[in-house]
Short mmCIF file of C-alpha atoms and ligand atoms in Angstrom, two decimals:
data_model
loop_
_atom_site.label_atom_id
_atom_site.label_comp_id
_atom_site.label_asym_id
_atom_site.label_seq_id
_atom_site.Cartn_x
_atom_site.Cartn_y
_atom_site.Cartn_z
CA UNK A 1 14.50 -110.71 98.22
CA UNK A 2 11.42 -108.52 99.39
CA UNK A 3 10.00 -105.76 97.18
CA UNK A 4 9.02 -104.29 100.42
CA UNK A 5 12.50 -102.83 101.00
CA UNK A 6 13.32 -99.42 100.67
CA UNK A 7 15.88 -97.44 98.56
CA UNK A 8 18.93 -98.20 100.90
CA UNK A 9 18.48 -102.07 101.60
CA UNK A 10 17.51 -102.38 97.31
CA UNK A 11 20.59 -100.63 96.36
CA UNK A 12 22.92 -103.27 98.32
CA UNK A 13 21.02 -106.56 98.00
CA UNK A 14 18.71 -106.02 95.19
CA UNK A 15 19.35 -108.44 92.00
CA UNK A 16 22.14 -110.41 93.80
CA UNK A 17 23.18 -113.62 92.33
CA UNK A 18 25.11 -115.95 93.55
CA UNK A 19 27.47 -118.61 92.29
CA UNK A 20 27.58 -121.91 93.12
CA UNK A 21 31.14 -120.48 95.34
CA UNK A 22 28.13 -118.03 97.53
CA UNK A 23 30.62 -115.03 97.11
CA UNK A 24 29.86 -111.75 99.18
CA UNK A 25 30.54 -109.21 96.39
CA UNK A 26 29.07 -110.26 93.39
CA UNK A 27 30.94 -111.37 90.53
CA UNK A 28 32.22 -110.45 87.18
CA UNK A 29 30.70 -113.07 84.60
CA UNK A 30 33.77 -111.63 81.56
CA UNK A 31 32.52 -114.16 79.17
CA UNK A 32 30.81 -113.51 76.01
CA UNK A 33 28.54 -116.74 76.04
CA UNK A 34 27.33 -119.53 77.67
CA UNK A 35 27.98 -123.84 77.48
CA UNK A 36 24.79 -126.16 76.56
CA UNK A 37 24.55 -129.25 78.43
CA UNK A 38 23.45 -130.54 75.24
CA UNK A 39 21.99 -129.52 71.84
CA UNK A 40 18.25 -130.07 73.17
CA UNK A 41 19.24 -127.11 75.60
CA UNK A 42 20.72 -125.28 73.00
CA UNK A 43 17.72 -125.62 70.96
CA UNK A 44 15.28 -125.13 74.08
CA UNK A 45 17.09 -121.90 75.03
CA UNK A 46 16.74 -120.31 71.57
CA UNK A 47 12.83 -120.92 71.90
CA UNK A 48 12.89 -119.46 75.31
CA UNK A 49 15.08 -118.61 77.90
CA UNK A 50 14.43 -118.73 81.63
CA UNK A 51 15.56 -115.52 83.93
CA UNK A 52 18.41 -117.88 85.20
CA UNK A 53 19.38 -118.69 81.53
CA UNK A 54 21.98 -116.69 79.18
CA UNK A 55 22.75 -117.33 75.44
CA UNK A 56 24.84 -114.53 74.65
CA UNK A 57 26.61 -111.14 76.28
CA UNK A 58 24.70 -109.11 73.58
CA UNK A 59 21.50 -110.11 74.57
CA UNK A 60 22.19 -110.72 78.84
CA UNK A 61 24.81 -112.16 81.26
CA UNK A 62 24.76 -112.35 85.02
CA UNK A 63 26.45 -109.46 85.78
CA UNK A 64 24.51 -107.05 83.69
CA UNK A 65 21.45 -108.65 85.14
CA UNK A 66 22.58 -108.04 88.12
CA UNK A 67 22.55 -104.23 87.41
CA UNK A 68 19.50 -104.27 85.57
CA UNK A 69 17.46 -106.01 88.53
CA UNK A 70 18.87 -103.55 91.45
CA UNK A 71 18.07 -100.63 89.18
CA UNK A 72 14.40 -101.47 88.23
CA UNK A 73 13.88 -102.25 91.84
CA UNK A 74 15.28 -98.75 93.10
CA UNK A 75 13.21 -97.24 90.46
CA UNK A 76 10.51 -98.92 91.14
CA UNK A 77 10.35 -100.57 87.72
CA UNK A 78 9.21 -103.31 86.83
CA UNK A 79 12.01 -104.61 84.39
CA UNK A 80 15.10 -102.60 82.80
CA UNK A 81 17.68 -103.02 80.20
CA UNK A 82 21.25 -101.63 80.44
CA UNK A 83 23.07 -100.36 77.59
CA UNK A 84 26.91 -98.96 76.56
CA UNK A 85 26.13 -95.98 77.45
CA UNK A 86 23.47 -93.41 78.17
CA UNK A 87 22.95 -92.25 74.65
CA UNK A 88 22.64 -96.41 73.84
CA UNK A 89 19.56 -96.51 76.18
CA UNK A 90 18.23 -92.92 75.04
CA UNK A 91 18.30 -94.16 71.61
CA UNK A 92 17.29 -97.73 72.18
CA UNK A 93 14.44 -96.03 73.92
CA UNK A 94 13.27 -93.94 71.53
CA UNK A 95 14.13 -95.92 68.25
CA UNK A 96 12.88 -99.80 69.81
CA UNK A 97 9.03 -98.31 69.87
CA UNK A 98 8.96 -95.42 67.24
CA UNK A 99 8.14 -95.83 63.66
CA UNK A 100 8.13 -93.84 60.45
CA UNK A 101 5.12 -91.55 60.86
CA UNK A 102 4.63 -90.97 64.37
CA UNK A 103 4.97 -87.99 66.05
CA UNK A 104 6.97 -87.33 69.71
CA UNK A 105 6.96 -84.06 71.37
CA UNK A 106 9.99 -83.06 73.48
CA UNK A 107 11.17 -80.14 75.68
CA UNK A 108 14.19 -78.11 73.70
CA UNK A 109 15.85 -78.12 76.38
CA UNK A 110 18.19 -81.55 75.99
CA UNK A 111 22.00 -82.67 76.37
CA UNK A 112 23.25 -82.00 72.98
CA UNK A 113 23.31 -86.16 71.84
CA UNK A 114 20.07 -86.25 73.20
CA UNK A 115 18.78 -83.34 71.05
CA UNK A 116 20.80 -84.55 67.91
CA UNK A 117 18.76 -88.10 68.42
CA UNK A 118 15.51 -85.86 68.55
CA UNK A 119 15.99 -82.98 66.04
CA UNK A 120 18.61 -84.78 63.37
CA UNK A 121 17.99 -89.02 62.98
CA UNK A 122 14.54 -89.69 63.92
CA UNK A 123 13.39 -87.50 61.20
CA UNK A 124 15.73 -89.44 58.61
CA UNK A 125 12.89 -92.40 59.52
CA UNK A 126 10.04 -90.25 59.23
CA UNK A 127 9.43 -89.22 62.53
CA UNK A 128 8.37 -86.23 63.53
CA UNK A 129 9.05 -83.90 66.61
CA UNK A 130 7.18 -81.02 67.67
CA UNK A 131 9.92 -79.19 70.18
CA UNK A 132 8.36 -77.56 72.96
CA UNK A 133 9.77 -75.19 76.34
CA UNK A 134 9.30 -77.82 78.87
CA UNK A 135 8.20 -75.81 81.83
CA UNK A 136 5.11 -74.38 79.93
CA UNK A 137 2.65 -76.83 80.27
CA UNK A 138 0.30 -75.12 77.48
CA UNK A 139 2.84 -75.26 75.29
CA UNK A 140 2.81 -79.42 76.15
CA UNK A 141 -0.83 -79.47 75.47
CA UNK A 142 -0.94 -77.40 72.47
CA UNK A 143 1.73 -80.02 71.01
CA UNK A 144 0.79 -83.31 72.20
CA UNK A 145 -1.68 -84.59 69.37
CA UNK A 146 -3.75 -87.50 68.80
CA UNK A 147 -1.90 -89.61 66.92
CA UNK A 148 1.29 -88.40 69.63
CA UNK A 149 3.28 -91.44 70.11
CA UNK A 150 5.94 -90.76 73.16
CA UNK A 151 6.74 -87.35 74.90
CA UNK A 152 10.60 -87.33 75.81
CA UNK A 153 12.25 -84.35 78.59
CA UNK A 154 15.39 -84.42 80.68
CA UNK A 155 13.14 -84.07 84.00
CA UNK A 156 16.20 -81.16 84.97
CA UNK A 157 17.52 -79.80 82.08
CA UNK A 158 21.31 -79.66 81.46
CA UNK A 159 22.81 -77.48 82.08
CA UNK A 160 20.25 -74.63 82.77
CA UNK A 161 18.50 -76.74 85.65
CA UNK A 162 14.70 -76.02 83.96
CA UNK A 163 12.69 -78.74 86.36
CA UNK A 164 10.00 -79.97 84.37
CA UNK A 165 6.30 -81.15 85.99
CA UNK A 166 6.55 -85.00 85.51
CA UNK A 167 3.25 -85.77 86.97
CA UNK A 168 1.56 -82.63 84.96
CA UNK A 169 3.04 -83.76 81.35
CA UNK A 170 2.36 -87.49 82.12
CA UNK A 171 -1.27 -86.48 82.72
CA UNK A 172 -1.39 -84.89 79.25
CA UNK A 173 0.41 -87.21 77.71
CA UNK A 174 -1.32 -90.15 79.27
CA UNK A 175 -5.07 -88.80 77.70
CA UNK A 176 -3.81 -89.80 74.10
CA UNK A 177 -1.82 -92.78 75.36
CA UNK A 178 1.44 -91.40 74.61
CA UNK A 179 4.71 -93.35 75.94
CA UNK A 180 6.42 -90.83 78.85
CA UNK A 181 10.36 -91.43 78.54
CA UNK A 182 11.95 -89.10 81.27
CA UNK A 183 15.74 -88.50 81.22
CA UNK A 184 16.56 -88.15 84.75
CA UNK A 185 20.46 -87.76 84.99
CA UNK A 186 20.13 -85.06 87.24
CA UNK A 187 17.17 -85.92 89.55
CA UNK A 188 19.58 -89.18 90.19
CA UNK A 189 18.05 -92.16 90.63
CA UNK A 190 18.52 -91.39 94.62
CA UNK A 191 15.73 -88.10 94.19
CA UNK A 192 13.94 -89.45 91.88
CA UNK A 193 10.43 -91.08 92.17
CA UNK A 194 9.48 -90.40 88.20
CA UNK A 195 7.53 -94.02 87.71
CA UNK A 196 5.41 -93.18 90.92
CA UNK A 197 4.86 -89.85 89.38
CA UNK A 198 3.70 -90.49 85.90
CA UNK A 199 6.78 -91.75 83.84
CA UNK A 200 6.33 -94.61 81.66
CA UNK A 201 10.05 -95.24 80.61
CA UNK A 202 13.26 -94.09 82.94
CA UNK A 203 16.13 -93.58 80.94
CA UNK A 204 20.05 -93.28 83.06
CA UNK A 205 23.35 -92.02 81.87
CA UNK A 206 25.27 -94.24 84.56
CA UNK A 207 28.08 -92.82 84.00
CA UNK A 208 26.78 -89.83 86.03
CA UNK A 209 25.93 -90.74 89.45
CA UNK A 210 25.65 -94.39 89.37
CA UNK A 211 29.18 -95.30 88.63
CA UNK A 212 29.89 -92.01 90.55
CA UNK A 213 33.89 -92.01 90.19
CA UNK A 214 34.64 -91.62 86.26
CA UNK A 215 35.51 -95.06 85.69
CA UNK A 216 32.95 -96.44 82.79
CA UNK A 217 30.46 -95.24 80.40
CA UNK A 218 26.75 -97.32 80.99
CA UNK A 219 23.25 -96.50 80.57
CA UNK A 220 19.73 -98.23 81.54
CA UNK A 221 16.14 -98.02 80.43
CA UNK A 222 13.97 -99.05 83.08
CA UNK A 223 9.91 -99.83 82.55
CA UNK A 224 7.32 -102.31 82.64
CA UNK A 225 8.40 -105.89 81.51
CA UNK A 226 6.33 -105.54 78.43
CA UNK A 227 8.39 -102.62 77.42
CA UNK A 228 11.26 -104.06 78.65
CA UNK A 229 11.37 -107.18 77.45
CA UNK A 230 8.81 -107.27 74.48
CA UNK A 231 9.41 -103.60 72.86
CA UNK A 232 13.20 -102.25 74.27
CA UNK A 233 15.36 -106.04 74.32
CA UNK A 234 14.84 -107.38 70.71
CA UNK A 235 16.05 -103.80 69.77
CA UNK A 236 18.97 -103.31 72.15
CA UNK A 237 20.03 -107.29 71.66
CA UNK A 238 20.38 -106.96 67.63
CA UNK A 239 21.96 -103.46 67.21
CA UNK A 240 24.33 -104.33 69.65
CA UNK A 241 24.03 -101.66 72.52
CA UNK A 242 24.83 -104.23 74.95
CA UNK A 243 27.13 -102.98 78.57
CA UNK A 244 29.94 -104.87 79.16
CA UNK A 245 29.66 -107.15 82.38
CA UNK A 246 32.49 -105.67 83.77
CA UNK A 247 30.94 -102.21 83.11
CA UNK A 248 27.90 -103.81 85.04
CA UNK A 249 29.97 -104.53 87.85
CA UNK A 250 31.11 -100.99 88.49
CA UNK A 251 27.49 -99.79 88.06
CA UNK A 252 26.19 -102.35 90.55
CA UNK A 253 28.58 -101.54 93.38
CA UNK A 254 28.39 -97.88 92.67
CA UNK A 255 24.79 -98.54 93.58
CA UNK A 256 25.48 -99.45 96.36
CA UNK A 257 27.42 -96.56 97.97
CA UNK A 258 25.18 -93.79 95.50
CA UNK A 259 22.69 -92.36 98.02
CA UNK A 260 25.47 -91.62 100.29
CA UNK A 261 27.16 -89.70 97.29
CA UNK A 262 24.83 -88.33 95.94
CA UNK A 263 23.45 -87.24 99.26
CA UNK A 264 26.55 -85.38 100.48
CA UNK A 265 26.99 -83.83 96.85
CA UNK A 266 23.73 -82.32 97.23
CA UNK A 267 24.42 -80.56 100.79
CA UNK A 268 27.26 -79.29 99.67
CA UNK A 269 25.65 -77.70 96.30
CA UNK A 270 23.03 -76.08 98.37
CA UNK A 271 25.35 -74.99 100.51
CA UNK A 272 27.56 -73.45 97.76
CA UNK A 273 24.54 -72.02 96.27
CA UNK A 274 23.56 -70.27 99.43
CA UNK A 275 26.89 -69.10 99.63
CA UNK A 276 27.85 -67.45 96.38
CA UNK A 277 23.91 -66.74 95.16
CA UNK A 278 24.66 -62.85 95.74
CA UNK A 279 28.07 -62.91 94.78
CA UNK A 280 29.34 -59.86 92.78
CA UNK A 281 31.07 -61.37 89.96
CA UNK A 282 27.85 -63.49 89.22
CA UNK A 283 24.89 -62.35 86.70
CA UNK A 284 23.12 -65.43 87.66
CA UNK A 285 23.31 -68.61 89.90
CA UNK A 286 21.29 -71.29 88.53
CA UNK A 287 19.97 -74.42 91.49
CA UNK A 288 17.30 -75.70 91.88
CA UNK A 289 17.06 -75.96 95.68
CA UNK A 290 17.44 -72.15 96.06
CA UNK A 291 14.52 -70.85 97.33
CA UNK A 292 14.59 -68.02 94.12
CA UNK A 293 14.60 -70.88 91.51
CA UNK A 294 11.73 -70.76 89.36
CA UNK A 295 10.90 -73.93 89.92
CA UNK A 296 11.36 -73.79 93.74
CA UNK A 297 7.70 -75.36 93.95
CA UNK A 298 8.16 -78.08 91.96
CA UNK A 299 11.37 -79.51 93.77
CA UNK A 300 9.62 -79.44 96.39
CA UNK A 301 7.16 -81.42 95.40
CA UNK A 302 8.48 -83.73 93.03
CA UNK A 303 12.40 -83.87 94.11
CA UNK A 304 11.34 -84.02 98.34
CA UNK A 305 13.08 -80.29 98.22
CA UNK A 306 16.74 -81.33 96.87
CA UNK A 307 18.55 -79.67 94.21
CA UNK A 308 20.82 -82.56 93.13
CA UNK A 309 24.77 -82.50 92.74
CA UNK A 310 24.85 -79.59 89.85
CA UNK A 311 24.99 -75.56 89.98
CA UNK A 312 25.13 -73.56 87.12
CA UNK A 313 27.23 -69.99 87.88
CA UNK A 314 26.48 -66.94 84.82
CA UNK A 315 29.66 -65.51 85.56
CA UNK A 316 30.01 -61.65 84.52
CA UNK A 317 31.99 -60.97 81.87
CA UNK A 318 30.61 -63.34 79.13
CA UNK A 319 33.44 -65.89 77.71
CA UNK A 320 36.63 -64.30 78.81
CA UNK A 321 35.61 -64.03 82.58
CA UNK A 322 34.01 -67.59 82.21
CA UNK A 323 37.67 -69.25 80.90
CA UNK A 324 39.42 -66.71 83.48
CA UNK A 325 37.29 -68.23 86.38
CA UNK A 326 37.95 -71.93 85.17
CA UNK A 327 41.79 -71.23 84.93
CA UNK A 328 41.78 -69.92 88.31
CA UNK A 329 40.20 -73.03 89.81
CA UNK A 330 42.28 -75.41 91.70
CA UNK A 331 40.03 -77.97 92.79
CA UNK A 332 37.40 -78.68 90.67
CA UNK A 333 38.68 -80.23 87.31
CA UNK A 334 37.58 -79.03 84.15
CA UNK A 335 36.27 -81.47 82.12
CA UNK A 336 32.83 -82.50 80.96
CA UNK A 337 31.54 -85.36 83.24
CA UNK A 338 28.84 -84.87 85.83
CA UNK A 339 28.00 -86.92 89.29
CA UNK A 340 31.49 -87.68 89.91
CA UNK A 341 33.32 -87.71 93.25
CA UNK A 342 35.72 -84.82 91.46
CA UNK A 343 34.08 -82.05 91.28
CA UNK A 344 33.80 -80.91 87.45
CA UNK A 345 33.48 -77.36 86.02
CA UNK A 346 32.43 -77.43 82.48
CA UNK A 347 31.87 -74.43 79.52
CA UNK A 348 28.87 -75.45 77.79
CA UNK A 349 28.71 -73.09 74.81
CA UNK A 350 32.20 -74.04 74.23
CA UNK A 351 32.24 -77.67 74.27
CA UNK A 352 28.75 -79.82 75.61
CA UNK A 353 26.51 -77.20 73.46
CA UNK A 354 29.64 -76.22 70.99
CA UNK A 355 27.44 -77.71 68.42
CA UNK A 356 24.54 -75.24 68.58
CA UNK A 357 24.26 -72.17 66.92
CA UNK A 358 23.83 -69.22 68.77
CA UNK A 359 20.69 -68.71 68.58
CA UNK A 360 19.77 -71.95 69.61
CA UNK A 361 22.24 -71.60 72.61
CA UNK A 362 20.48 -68.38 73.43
CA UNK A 363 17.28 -69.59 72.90
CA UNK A 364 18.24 -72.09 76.06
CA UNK A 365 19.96 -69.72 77.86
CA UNK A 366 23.32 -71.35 77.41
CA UNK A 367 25.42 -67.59 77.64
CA UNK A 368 28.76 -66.87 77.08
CA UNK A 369 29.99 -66.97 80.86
CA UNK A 370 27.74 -70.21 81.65
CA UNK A 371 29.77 -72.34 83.65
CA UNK A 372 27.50 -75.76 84.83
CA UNK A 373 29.64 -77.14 88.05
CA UNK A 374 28.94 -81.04 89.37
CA UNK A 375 30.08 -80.57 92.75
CA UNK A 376 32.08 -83.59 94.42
CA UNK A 377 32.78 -85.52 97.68
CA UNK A 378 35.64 -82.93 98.13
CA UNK A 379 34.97 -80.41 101.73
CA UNK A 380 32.79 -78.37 100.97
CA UNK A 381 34.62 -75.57 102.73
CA UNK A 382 38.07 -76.16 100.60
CA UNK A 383 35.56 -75.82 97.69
CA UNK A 384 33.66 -72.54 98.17
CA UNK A 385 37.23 -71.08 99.26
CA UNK A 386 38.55 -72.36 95.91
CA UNK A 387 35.57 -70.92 94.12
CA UNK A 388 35.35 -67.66 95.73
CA UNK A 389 39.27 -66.74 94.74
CA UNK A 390 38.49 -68.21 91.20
CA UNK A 391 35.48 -65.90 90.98
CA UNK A 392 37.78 -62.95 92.43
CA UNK A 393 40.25 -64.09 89.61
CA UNK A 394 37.63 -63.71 86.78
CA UNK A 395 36.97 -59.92 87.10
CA UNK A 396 40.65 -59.65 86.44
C1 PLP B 1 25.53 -87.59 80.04
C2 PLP B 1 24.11 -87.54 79.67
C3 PLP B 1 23.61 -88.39 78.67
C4 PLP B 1 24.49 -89.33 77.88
O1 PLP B 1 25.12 -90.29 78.66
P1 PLP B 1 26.47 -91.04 78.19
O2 PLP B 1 26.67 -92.07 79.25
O3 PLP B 1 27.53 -89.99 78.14
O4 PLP B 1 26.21 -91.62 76.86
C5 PLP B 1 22.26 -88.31 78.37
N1 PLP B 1 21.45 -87.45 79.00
C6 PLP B 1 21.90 -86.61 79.97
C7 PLP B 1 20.95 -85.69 80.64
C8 PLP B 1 23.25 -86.64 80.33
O5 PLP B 1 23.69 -85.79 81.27
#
């Protein structure tokens, strides 16, 4: 083990354990608990347990561990948790520190479970949120008080692709000792470098990228081990977030092939983007590795120049020329998942962001003919020919 690998070598070898058998591919511990040697170890363990030492699937197993070592060490974190799912390790999170009376500020700009965590159950404990537009940093410092507990942001926004200044609102945040908790779904854990930029808590869906191929729902929050392990694991381990260890397993061999994914998702994105940014049946394309995205700068600087594996297309013709473009498609799938191998079209204001009243949905730019498209490991060429007749088909 050597923390002085990089990304690549971490995402095969990192966290491996090995049985007493010294199997290549790492195994599926599908057991729910764990034999004492004797009721001194029983006892012992319940005190404290060792890294190598497991009690019960709620509160760790092999497997999971596994996953949660090879992620922190990717992140460059110091310690993570996994959970169920990624709204399990948003909420564990945000719920394992906060308290009734303190105050978070958050861009408005979320996934709709994220903002229905932020705007509709921590206030039913007394906490209160101050919702600001996460690209204006005055707007951050106007917010963030005092007696500000945690700032939480998608670090690019779903499915509008806003990229938010990580280091900026970690500086601001930082001067009153607030807790940064960055959602980073789509920076992917392959872009991102969040913790080196200012984050205090990582928070993945891994059903996105990491698992990569639609199989399994998982999340992780990764941090320091205090966090970790003294604020985030006596939460997670008695409300019962836990992921399943064969969950784990899929998420620690989709590690393992993710860069190259995610990597080949991106190119072709960019090159989709390039392709259909002027096309006639589009109001607006929406990427963040276009050199005419707002935010060009900043993924530049904090995303090394990539746009990740998501476009968004503002197709003309509001809803009906948005459903009339989907129908037409014949490759991508449409369906709400993101990151996956399939490429995905998706209707927000329809289905993701149904939820939202329009006005909210305007306020976030969530139109009509939105359509947010996670591009896949399809060619890239049968894509953009698929996509150009669909966006043919949607001006009737
Ligand atoms: C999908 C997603 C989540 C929720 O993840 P699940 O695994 O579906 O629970 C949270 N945040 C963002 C940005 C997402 O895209």
């Amino acid at each position: 083990m050597s923390e002085s690998w990089n990304k690549r070598t971490q995402a095969v070898h990192g966290g491996i354990r090995r049985s007493q058998y010294n199997e290549v591919s790492e195994a599926i511990f599908l057991t729910q608990g764990f034999v004492y040697d004797n009721a001194e170890q029983a006892e012992a363990r319940f005190i404290e347990s060792g890294p190598d030492e497991f009690i019960y699937a709620r509160y760790g197993n092999p497997t999971v561990s596994m996953f949660e070592q090879r992620i922190a060490a990717l992140e460059g974190g110091e310690d993570a948790f996994a959970a169920a799912s990624g709204m399990a390790a948003v909420n564990g999170a945000l719920s394992s520190m906060l308290k009734a009376g303190d105050h978070v500020v958050s861009a408005k700009a979320l996934f709709g479970s994220c903002l229905y965590i932020l705007e509709n159950i921590l206030c039913r404990y007394g906490v209160e949120v101050t919702f600001v537009d996460g690209t204006d940093l005055a707007a951050w410092e106007a917010a963030i008080r005092p007696d500000t507990k945690a700032v939480f942001f998608e670090s690019m926004s779903n499915p509008t692709l806003e990229v938010i200044d990580i280091a900026a609102v970690s500086k601001l945040a930082h001067a009153v000792d607030a807790v940064v908790i960055v959602d980073n779904v789509f920076s992917t854990p392959v872009f991102s470098r969040a913790i080196e930029q200012g984050a205090d808590v990582v928070v993945y869906s891994a059903t996105k990228h990491i698992d990569g191929q639609g199989r399994a729902l998982g999340g992780v929050i990764i941090g320091t081990k205090d966090f970790i392990r003294g604020t985030v694991e006596p939460y997670m381990k008695h409300t019962g977030g836990a992921l399943s260890p064969f969950s784990a397993w899929i998420m620690v061999k989709g590690l393992e092939t993710m860069a190259l994914r995610v990597n080949a998702q991106t190119e072709t994105a960019q090159k989709i983007a390039e392709a259909l940014e002027n096309h006639p049946a589009l109001e607006r394309m929406l990427y963040p590795g276009l050199k005419t995205h707002a935010q060009n700068a900043l993924v530049q600087s904090q995303l090394g120049g990539k746009g990740g594996t998501v476009l968004s297309l503002d197709i003309k013709g509001g809803k009906a020329g948005a459903f009339a473009f989907l129908n037409a498609l014949t490759i991508p799938v449409i369906s709400n998942n993101l990151g996956d191998a399939k490429s995905i079209a998706t209707h927000p204001a329809t289905t993701t962001h149904q939820r939202l009243s329009d006005e909210q949905r305007d306020a976030l730019g969530i139109t009509p003919g939105l359509i947010r498209l996670s591009l896949g490991l399809e060619d890239a060429d049968d894509l953009l020919a698929d996509l150009k007749q669909a966006l043919a088909a949607s001006q009737g």
